[in-house]
Short mmCIF file of C-alpha atoms and ligand atoms in Angstrom, two decimals:
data_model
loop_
_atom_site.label_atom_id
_atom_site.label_comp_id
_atom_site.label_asym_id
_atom_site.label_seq_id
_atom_site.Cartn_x
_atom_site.Cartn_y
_atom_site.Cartn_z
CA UNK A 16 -157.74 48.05 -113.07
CA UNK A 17 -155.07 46.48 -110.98
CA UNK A 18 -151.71 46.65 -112.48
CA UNK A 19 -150.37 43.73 -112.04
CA UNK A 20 -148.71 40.36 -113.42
CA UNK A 21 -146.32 39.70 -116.99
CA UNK A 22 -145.61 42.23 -118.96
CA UNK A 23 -144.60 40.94 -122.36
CA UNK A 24 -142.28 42.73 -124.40
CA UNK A 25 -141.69 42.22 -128.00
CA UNK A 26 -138.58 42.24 -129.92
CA UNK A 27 -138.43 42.63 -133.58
CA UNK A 28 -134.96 40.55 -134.42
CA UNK A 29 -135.49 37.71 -131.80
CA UNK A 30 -138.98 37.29 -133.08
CA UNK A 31 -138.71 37.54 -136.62
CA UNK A 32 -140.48 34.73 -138.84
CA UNK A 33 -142.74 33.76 -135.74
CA UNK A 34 -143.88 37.40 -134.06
CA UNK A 35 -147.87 36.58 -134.15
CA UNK A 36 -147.62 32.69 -133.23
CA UNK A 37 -145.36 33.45 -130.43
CA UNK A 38 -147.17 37.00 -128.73
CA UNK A 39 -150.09 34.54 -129.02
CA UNK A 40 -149.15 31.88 -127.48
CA UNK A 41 -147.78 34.30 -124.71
CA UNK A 42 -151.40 36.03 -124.79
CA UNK A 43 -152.55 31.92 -124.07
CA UNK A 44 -150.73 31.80 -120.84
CA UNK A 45 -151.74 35.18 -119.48
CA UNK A 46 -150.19 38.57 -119.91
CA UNK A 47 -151.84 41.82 -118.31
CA UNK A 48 -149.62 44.38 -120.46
CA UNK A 49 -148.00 43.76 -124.15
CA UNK A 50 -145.15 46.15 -125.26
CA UNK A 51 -144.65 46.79 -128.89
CA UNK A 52 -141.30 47.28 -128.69
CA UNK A 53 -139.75 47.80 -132.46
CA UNK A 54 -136.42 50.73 -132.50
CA UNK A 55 -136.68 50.70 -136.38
CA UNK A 56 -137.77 53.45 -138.25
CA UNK A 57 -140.13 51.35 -140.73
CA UNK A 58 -143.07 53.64 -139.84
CA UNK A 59 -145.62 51.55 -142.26
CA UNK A 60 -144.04 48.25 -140.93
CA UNK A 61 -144.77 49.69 -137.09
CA UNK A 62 -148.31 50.69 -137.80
CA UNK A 63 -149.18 47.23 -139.49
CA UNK A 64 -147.52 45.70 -136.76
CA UNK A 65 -149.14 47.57 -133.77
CA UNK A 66 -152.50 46.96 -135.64
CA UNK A 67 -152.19 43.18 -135.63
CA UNK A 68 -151.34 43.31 -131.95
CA UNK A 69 -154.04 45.48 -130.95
CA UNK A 70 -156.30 42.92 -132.97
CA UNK A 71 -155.01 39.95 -131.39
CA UNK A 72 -154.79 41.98 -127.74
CA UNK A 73 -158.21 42.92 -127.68
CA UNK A 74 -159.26 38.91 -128.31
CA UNK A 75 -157.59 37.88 -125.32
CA UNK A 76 -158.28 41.09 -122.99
CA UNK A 77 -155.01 41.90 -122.89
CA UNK A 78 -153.40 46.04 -122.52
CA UNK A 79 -151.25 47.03 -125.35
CA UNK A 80 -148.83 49.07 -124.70
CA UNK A 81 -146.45 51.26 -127.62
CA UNK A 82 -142.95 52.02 -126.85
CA UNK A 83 -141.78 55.21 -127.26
CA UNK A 84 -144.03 56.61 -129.64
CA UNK A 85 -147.16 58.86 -128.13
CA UNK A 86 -148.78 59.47 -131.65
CA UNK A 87 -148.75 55.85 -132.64
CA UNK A 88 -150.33 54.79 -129.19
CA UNK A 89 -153.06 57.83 -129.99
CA UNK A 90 -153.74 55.96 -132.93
CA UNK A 91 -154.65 52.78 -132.15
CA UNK A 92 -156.30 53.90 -128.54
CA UNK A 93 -153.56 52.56 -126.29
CA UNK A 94 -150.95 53.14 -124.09
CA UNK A 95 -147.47 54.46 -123.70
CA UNK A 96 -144.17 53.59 -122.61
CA UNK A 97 -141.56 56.29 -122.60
CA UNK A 98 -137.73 56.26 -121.26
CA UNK A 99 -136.00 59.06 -120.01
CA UNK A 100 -135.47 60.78 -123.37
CA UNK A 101 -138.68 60.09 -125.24
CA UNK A 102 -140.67 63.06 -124.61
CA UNK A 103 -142.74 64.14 -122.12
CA UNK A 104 -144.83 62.37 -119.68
CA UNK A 105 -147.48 65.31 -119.45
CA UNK A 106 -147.86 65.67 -123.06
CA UNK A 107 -148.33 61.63 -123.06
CA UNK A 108 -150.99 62.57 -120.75
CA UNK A 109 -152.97 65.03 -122.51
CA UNK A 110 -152.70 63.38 -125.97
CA UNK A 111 -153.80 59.94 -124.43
CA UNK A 112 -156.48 60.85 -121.89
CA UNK A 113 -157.13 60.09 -117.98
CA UNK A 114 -157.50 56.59 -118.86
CA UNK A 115 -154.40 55.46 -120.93
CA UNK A 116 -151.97 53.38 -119.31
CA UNK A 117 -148.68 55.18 -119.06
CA UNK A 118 -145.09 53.78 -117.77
CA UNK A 119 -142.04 55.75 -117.36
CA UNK A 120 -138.48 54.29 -116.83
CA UNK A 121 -137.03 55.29 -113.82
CA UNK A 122 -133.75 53.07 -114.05
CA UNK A 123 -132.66 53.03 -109.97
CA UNK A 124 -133.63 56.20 -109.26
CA UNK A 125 -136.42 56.59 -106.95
CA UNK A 126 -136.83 59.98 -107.41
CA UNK A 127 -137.26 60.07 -111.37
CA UNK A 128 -140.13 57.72 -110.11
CA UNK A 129 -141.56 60.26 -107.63
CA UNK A 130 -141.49 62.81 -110.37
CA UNK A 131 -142.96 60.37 -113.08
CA UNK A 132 -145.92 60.11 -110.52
CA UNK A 133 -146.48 63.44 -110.36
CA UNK A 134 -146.47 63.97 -113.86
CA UNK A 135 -149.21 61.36 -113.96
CA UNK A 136 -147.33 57.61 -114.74
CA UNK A 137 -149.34 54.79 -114.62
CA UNK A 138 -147.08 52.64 -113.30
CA UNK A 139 -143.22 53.45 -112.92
CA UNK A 140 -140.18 50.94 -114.39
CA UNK A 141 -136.61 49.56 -112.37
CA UNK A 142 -133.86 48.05 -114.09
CA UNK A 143 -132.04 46.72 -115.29
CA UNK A 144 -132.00 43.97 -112.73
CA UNK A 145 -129.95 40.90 -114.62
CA UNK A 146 -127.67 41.06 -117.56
CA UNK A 147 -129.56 41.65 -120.37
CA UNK A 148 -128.94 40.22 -123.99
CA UNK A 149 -131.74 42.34 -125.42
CA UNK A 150 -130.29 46.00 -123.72
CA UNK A 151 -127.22 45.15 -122.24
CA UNK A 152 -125.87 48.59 -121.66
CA UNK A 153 -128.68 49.54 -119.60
CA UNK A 154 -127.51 51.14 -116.57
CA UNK A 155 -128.18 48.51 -113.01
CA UNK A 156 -130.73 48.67 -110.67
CA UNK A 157 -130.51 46.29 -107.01
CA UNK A 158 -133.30 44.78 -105.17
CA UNK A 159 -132.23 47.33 -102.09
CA UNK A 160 -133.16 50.15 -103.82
CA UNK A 161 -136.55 48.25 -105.53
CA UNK A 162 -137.31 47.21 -101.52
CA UNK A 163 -136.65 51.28 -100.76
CA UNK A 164 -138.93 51.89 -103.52
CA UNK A 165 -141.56 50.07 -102.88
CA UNK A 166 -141.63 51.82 -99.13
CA UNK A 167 -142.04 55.33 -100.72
CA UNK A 168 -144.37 54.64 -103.89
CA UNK A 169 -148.09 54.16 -104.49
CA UNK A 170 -147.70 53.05 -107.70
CA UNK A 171 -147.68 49.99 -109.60
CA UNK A 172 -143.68 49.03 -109.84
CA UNK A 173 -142.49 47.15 -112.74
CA UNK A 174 -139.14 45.42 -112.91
CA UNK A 175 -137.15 44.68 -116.23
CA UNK A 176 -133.53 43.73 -117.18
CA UNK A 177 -132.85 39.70 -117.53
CA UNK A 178 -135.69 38.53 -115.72
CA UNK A 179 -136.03 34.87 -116.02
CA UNK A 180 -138.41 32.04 -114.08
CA UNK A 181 -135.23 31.39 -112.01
CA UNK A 182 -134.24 34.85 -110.63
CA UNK A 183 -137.67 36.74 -110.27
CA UNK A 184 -139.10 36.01 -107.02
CA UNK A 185 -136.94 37.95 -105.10
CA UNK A 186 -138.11 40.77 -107.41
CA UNK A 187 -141.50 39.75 -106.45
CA UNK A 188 -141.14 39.42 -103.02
CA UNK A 189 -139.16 43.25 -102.62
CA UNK A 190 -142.67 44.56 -104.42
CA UNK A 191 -142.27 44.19 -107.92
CA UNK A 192 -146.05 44.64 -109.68
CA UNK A 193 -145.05 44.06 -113.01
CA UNK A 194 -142.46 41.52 -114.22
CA UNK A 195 -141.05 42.69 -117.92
CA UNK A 196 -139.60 40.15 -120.12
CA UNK A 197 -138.12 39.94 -123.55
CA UNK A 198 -135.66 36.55 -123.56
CA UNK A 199 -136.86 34.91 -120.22
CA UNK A 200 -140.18 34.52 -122.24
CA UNK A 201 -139.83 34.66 -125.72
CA UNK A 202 -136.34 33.14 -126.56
CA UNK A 203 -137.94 29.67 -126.16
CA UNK A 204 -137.81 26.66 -128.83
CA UNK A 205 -141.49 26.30 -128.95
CA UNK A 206 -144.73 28.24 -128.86
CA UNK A 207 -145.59 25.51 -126.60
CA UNK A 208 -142.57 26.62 -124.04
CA UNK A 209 -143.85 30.12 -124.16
CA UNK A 210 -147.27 29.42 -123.10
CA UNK A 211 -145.88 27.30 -120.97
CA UNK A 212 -143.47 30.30 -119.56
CA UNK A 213 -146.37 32.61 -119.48
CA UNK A 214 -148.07 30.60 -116.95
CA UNK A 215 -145.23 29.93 -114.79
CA UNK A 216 -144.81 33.76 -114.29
CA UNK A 217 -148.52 34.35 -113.59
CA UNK A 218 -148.07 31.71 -110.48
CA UNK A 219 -144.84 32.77 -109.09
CA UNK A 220 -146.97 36.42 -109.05
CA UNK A 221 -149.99 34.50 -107.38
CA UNK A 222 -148.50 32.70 -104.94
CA UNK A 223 -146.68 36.12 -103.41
CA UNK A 224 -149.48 38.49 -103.37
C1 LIG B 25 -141.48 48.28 -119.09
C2 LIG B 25 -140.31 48.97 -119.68
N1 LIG B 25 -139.36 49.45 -118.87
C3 LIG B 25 -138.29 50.08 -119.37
C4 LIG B 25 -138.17 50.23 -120.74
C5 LIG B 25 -136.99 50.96 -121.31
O1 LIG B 25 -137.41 52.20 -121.90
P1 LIG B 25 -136.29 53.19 -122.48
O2 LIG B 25 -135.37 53.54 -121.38
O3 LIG B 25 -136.97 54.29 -123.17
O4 LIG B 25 -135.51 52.29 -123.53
P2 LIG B 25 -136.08 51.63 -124.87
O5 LIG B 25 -136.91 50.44 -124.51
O6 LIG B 25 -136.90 52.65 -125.59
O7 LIG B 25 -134.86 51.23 -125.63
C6 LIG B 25 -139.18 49.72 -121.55
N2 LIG B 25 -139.16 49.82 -122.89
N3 LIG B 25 -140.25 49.10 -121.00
C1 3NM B 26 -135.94 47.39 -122.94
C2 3NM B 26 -135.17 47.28 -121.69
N1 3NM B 26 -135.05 48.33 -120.81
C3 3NM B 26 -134.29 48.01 -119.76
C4 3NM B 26 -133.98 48.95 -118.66
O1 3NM B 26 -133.27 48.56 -117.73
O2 3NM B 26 -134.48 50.07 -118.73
S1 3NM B 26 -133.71 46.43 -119.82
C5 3NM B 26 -134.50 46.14 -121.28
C6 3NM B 26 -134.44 44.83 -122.01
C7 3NM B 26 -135.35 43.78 -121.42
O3 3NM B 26 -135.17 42.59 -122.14
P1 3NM B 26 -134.73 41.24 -121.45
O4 3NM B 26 -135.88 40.74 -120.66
O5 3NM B 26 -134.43 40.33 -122.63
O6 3NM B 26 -133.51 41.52 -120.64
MG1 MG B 27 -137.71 54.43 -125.03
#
Protein backbone atom coordinates (compact mmCIF):
# COMPACT_ATOMS: atom_id res chain seq x y z
CA UNK A 1 0.00 0.00 0.00
CA UNK A 2 1.06 3.44 -1.01
CA UNK A 3 1.52 5.75 1.82
CA UNK A 4 0.15 8.55 0.94
CA UNK A 5 -2.50 11.51 1.46
CA UNK A 6 -4.20 13.10 5.13
CA UNK A 7 -3.26 11.87 8.03
CA UNK A 8 -5.83 12.73 10.66
CA UNK A 9 -4.88 13.19 14.07
CA UNK A 10 -7.14 13.25 16.97
CA UNK A 11 -7.12 15.36 19.97
CA UNK A 12 -8.93 14.54 23.06
CA UNK A 13 -9.66 18.33 24.53
CA UNK A 14 -10.39 20.02 21.09
CA UNK A 15 -12.71 17.20 20.28
CA UNK A 16 -14.49 16.58 23.29
CA UNK A 17 -18.48 16.30 23.08
CA UNK A 18 -18.18 15.63 19.19
CA UNK A 19 -14.97 13.00 18.78
CA UNK A 20 -17.08 10.24 16.65
CA UNK A 21 -19.26 12.81 14.49
CA UNK A 22 -16.25 14.75 13.66
CA UNK A 23 -13.34 11.63 12.88
CA UNK A 24 -16.35 10.60 10.76
CA UNK A 25 -17.04 13.15 8.92
CA UNK A 26 -13.17 13.44 8.35
CA UNK A 27 -13.28 9.55 7.41
CA UNK A 28 -16.25 11.07 4.66
CA UNK A 29 -13.78 13.24 2.93
CA UNK A 30 -10.90 10.79 2.73
CA UNK A 31 -8.13 10.05 5.15
CA UNK A 32 -5.45 7.21 4.42
CA UNK A 33 -4.04 7.14 8.18
CA UNK A 34 -6.06 8.07 11.59
CA UNK A 35 -3.94 8.80 14.76
CA UNK A 36 -5.42 8.13 18.11
CA UNK A 37 -3.74 10.58 19.73
CA UNK A 38 -5.00 10.80 23.63
CA UNK A 39 -1.69 11.82 26.39
CA UNK A 40 -4.08 10.87 29.31
CA UNK A 41 -3.58 8.08 31.37
CA UNK A 42 -7.41 6.88 31.37
CA UNK A 43 -6.29 3.40 30.20
CA UNK A 44 -10.15 2.05 30.07
CA UNK A 45 -11.19 5.44 28.45
CA UNK A 46 -8.17 4.80 25.66
CA UNK A 47 -9.14 1.24 24.96
CA UNK A 48 -12.95 2.16 24.49
CA UNK A 49 -11.86 4.89 22.52
CA UNK A 50 -9.35 3.13 20.15
CA UNK A 51 -12.10 0.39 19.79
CA UNK A 52 -14.72 2.77 18.42
CA UNK A 53 -12.17 4.10 15.98
CA UNK A 54 -10.99 0.91 14.79
CA UNK A 55 -14.84 0.13 14.29
CA UNK A 56 -15.60 3.15 12.47
CA UNK A 57 -11.92 2.90 10.51
CA UNK A 58 -12.45 -0.36 9.22
CA UNK A 59 -16.10 0.92 7.62
CA UNK A 60 -14.49 3.42 5.65
CA UNK A 61 -11.05 1.52 4.77
CA UNK A 62 -9.22 3.72 6.55
CA UNK A 63 -5.42 2.77 8.67
CA UNK A 64 -5.57 3.38 12.31
CA UNK A 65 -2.83 4.31 13.76
CA UNK A 66 -2.09 4.41 18.05
CA UNK A 67 0.18 6.96 19.40
CA UNK A 68 2.68 6.03 21.54
CA UNK A 69 1.48 2.97 22.92
CA UNK A 70 2.86 -0.52 21.15
CA UNK A 71 0.65 -2.85 23.40
CA UNK A 72 -2.54 -0.99 22.75
CA UNK A 73 -1.86 -0.99 18.87
CA UNK A 74 -1.12 -5.05 19.42
CA UNK A 75 -4.44 -5.12 20.67
CA UNK A 76 -6.63 -3.92 18.36
CA UNK A 77 -4.30 -5.16 15.18
CA UNK A 78 -2.95 -1.76 14.18
CA UNK A 79 -0.29 0.44 13.90
CA UNK A 80 2.16 2.57 15.76
CA UNK A 81 3.36 5.93 16.11
CA UNK A 82 6.27 6.51 18.41
CA UNK A 83 8.42 9.87 19.15
CA UNK A 84 11.81 9.94 20.10
CA UNK A 85 11.28 8.74 23.68
CA UNK A 86 8.52 6.18 23.37
CA UNK A 87 10.32 3.03 23.12
CA UNK A 88 11.81 1.26 20.61
CA UNK A 89 11.19 1.04 17.00
CA UNK A 90 12.50 -2.69 16.75
CA UNK A 91 10.51 -3.91 19.55
CA UNK A 92 7.41 -2.02 17.71
CA UNK A 93 8.48 -4.23 15.02
CA UNK A 94 8.51 -7.54 16.46
CA UNK A 95 5.39 -7.08 18.65
CA UNK A 96 3.40 -5.73 15.55
CA UNK A 97 4.58 -7.90 12.65
CA UNK A 98 6.07 -7.23 8.97
CA UNK A 99 2.89 -5.73 8.08
CA UNK A 100 1.98 -3.01 10.72
CA UNK A 101 2.30 0.42 9.76
CA UNK A 102 4.95 2.11 11.83
CA UNK A 103 5.99 6.03 11.95
CA UNK A 104 8.77 7.46 13.85
CA UNK A 105 9.32 11.24 14.53
CA UNK A 106 12.33 12.44 13.24
CA UNK A 107 11.77 16.27 14.08
CA UNK A 108 14.54 17.98 11.37
CA UNK A 109 16.90 15.55 11.61
CA UNK A 110 17.51 13.55 8.64
CA UNK A 111 19.55 11.23 10.17
CA UNK A 112 17.15 10.06 13.11
CA UNK A 113 15.14 9.32 9.83
CA UNK A 114 17.91 7.22 8.22
CA UNK A 115 18.18 5.31 11.42
CA UNK A 116 14.29 4.97 11.89
CA UNK A 117 14.52 3.24 8.39
CA UNK A 118 16.82 0.94 9.32
CA UNK A 119 15.17 -0.03 12.29
CA UNK A 120 12.22 -0.79 10.03
CA UNK A 121 9.73 2.67 10.05
CA UNK A 122 7.03 2.67 7.88
CA UNK A 123 7.07 5.95 7.04
CA UNK A 124 9.28 8.67 8.88
CA UNK A 125 7.69 12.23 10.47
CA UNK A 126 9.18 16.28 10.01
CA UNK A 127 8.08 19.00 12.05
CA UNK A 128 7.07 20.97 13.32
CA UNK A 129 6.59 23.06 10.23
CA UNK A 130 4.00 26.05 11.46
CA UNK A 131 3.22 27.21 14.90
CA UNK A 132 1.32 24.81 16.46
CA UNK A 133 -1.61 25.41 19.03
CA UNK A 134 -1.92 21.69 19.68
CA UNK A 135 2.24 21.13 20.49
CA UNK A 136 3.62 24.37 20.43
CA UNK A 137 6.93 23.63 21.98
CA UNK A 138 7.81 21.25 19.42
CA UNK A 139 11.17 21.88 18.23
CA UNK A 140 11.10 23.52 14.07
CA UNK A 141 11.67 21.83 11.08
CA UNK A 142 12.16 24.06 7.36
CA UNK A 143 11.13 23.03 4.00
CA UNK A 144 15.17 23.07 3.10
CA UNK A 145 15.86 20.40 5.14
CA UNK A 146 12.26 18.40 4.13
CA UNK A 147 13.57 19.16 0.21
CA UNK A 148 17.20 17.56 1.54
CA UNK A 149 15.20 14.84 2.88
CA UNK A 150 13.30 13.87 0.41
CA UNK A 151 16.75 13.57 -1.87
CA UNK A 152 18.21 10.96 0.59
CA UNK A 153 15.01 8.85 1.72
CA UNK A 154 12.95 6.01 0.24
CA UNK A 155 10.41 6.32 2.51
CA UNK A 156 7.09 7.68 2.79
CA UNK A 157 7.71 11.39 4.48
CA UNK A 158 5.08 12.83 6.57
CA UNK A 159 4.95 16.47 7.59
CA UNK A 160 3.18 17.83 10.84
CA UNK A 161 3.25 21.09 12.91
CA UNK A 162 0.38 23.82 11.90
CA UNK A 163 -0.45 22.55 8.67
CA UNK A 164 -3.40 24.27 7.29
CA UNK A 165 -5.18 24.33 3.51
CA UNK A 166 -3.28 27.66 3.11
CA UNK A 167 0.39 26.78 3.88
CA UNK A 168 0.73 23.04 2.74
CA UNK A 169 1.59 22.93 -0.79
CA UNK A 170 4.90 23.96 -0.50
CA UNK A 171 5.17 20.98 1.89
CA UNK A 172 3.76 19.02 -0.87
CA UNK A 173 5.65 20.16 -3.53
CA UNK A 174 9.38 19.68 -1.39
CA UNK A 175 8.01 15.77 -1.09
CA UNK A 176 5.83 15.62 1.70
CA UNK A 177 3.76 11.97 1.48
CA UNK A 178 1.75 12.45 4.34
CA UNK A 179 0.14 15.73 5.50
CA UNK A 180 -0.66 15.48 9.54
CA UNK A 181 -3.27 17.64 10.94
CA UNK A 182 -4.89 18.27 14.25
CA UNK A 183 -6.46 22.14 14.06
CA UNK A 184 -6.12 22.76 10.21
CA UNK A 185 -8.80 19.91 10.09
CA UNK A 186 -10.61 19.43 13.04
CA UNK A 187 -10.93 22.93 14.74
CA UNK A 188 -13.80 23.67 12.29
CA UNK A 189 -17.50 24.94 13.25
CA UNK A 190 -19.16 22.16 11.46
CA UNK A 191 -18.88 18.49 10.64
CA UNK A 192 -19.85 19.77 7.36
CA UNK A 193 -16.45 22.08 7.22
CA UNK A 194 -14.45 19.06 8.11
CA UNK A 195 -15.58 16.91 5.38
CA UNK A 196 -15.36 19.64 3.52
CA UNK A 197 -11.48 20.16 4.74
CA UNK A 198 -10.81 16.55 4.23
CA UNK A 199 -11.41 16.80 0.64
CA UNK A 200 -9.60 19.89 0.02
CA UNK A 201 -6.38 18.18 1.35
CA UNK A 202 -6.89 15.00 -0.72
CA UNK A 203 -6.82 17.46 -4.00
CA UNK A 204 -4.06 19.74 -3.15
CA UNK A 205 -2.16 15.98 -2.73
CA UNK A 206 -3.67 14.95 -6.23
CA UNK A 207 -3.01 17.64 -8.16
CA UNK A 208 1.02 17.49 -7.15
CA UNK A 209 1.75 13.91 -7.55
C1 LIG B 1 2.55 11.76 12.49
C2 LIG B 1 3.13 12.20 13.78
N1 LIG B 1 4.29 12.86 13.78
C3 LIG B 1 4.84 13.27 14.94
C4 LIG B 1 4.20 13.00 16.12
C5 LIG B 1 4.82 13.43 17.43
O1 LIG B 1 5.22 12.29 18.18
P1 LIG B 1 6.01 12.52 19.56
O2 LIG B 1 7.24 13.27 19.26
O3 LIG B 1 6.15 11.22 20.22
O4 LIG B 1 5.02 13.44 20.40
P2 LIG B 1 3.55 13.09 20.92
O5 LIG B 1 2.60 13.16 19.77
O6 LIG B 1 3.57 11.72 21.51
O7 LIG B 1 3.26 14.15 21.93
C6 LIG B 1 2.98 12.32 16.09
N2 LIG B 1 2.29 12.02 17.19
N3 LIG B 1 2.47 11.92 14.90
C1 LIG C 1 1.66 15.96 17.77
C2 LIG C 1 2.59 16.89 17.11
N1 LIG C 1 3.91 16.57 16.89
C3 LIG C 1 4.58 17.56 16.29
C4 LIG C 1 6.01 17.49 15.95
O1 LIG C 1 6.53 18.48 15.40
O2 LIG C 1 6.59 16.46 16.21
S1 LIG C 1 3.60 18.91 15.98
C5 LIG C 1 2.25 18.15 16.64
C6 LIG C 1 0.89 18.79 16.72
C7 LIG C 1 0.14 18.76 15.41
O3 LIG C 1 -1.07 19.43 15.59
P1 LIG C 1 -1.49 20.68 14.72
O4 LIG C 1 -1.81 20.19 13.35
O5 LIG C 1 -2.73 21.20 15.42
O6 LIG C 1 -0.37 21.66 14.76
MG1 LIG D 1 4.90 10.17 21.40
Amino acid sequence: MKLRGLYAITDSQLLAGKFLAYVEAALDGGVTLLQYRDKSSDEARRLREAEKLYELCSRYKTQLIINDDAELAARLGVGVHLGQTDGPLTSARALLGAKAIIGATCHSQIELAEQAAKEGASYVAFGRFFNSTTKPGAPAATVDMLAQARKRLHLPICVIGGVTLENAEPLVAHGADLLAVVHGLFGADSTQEVTRRARAFNVLLKSSV
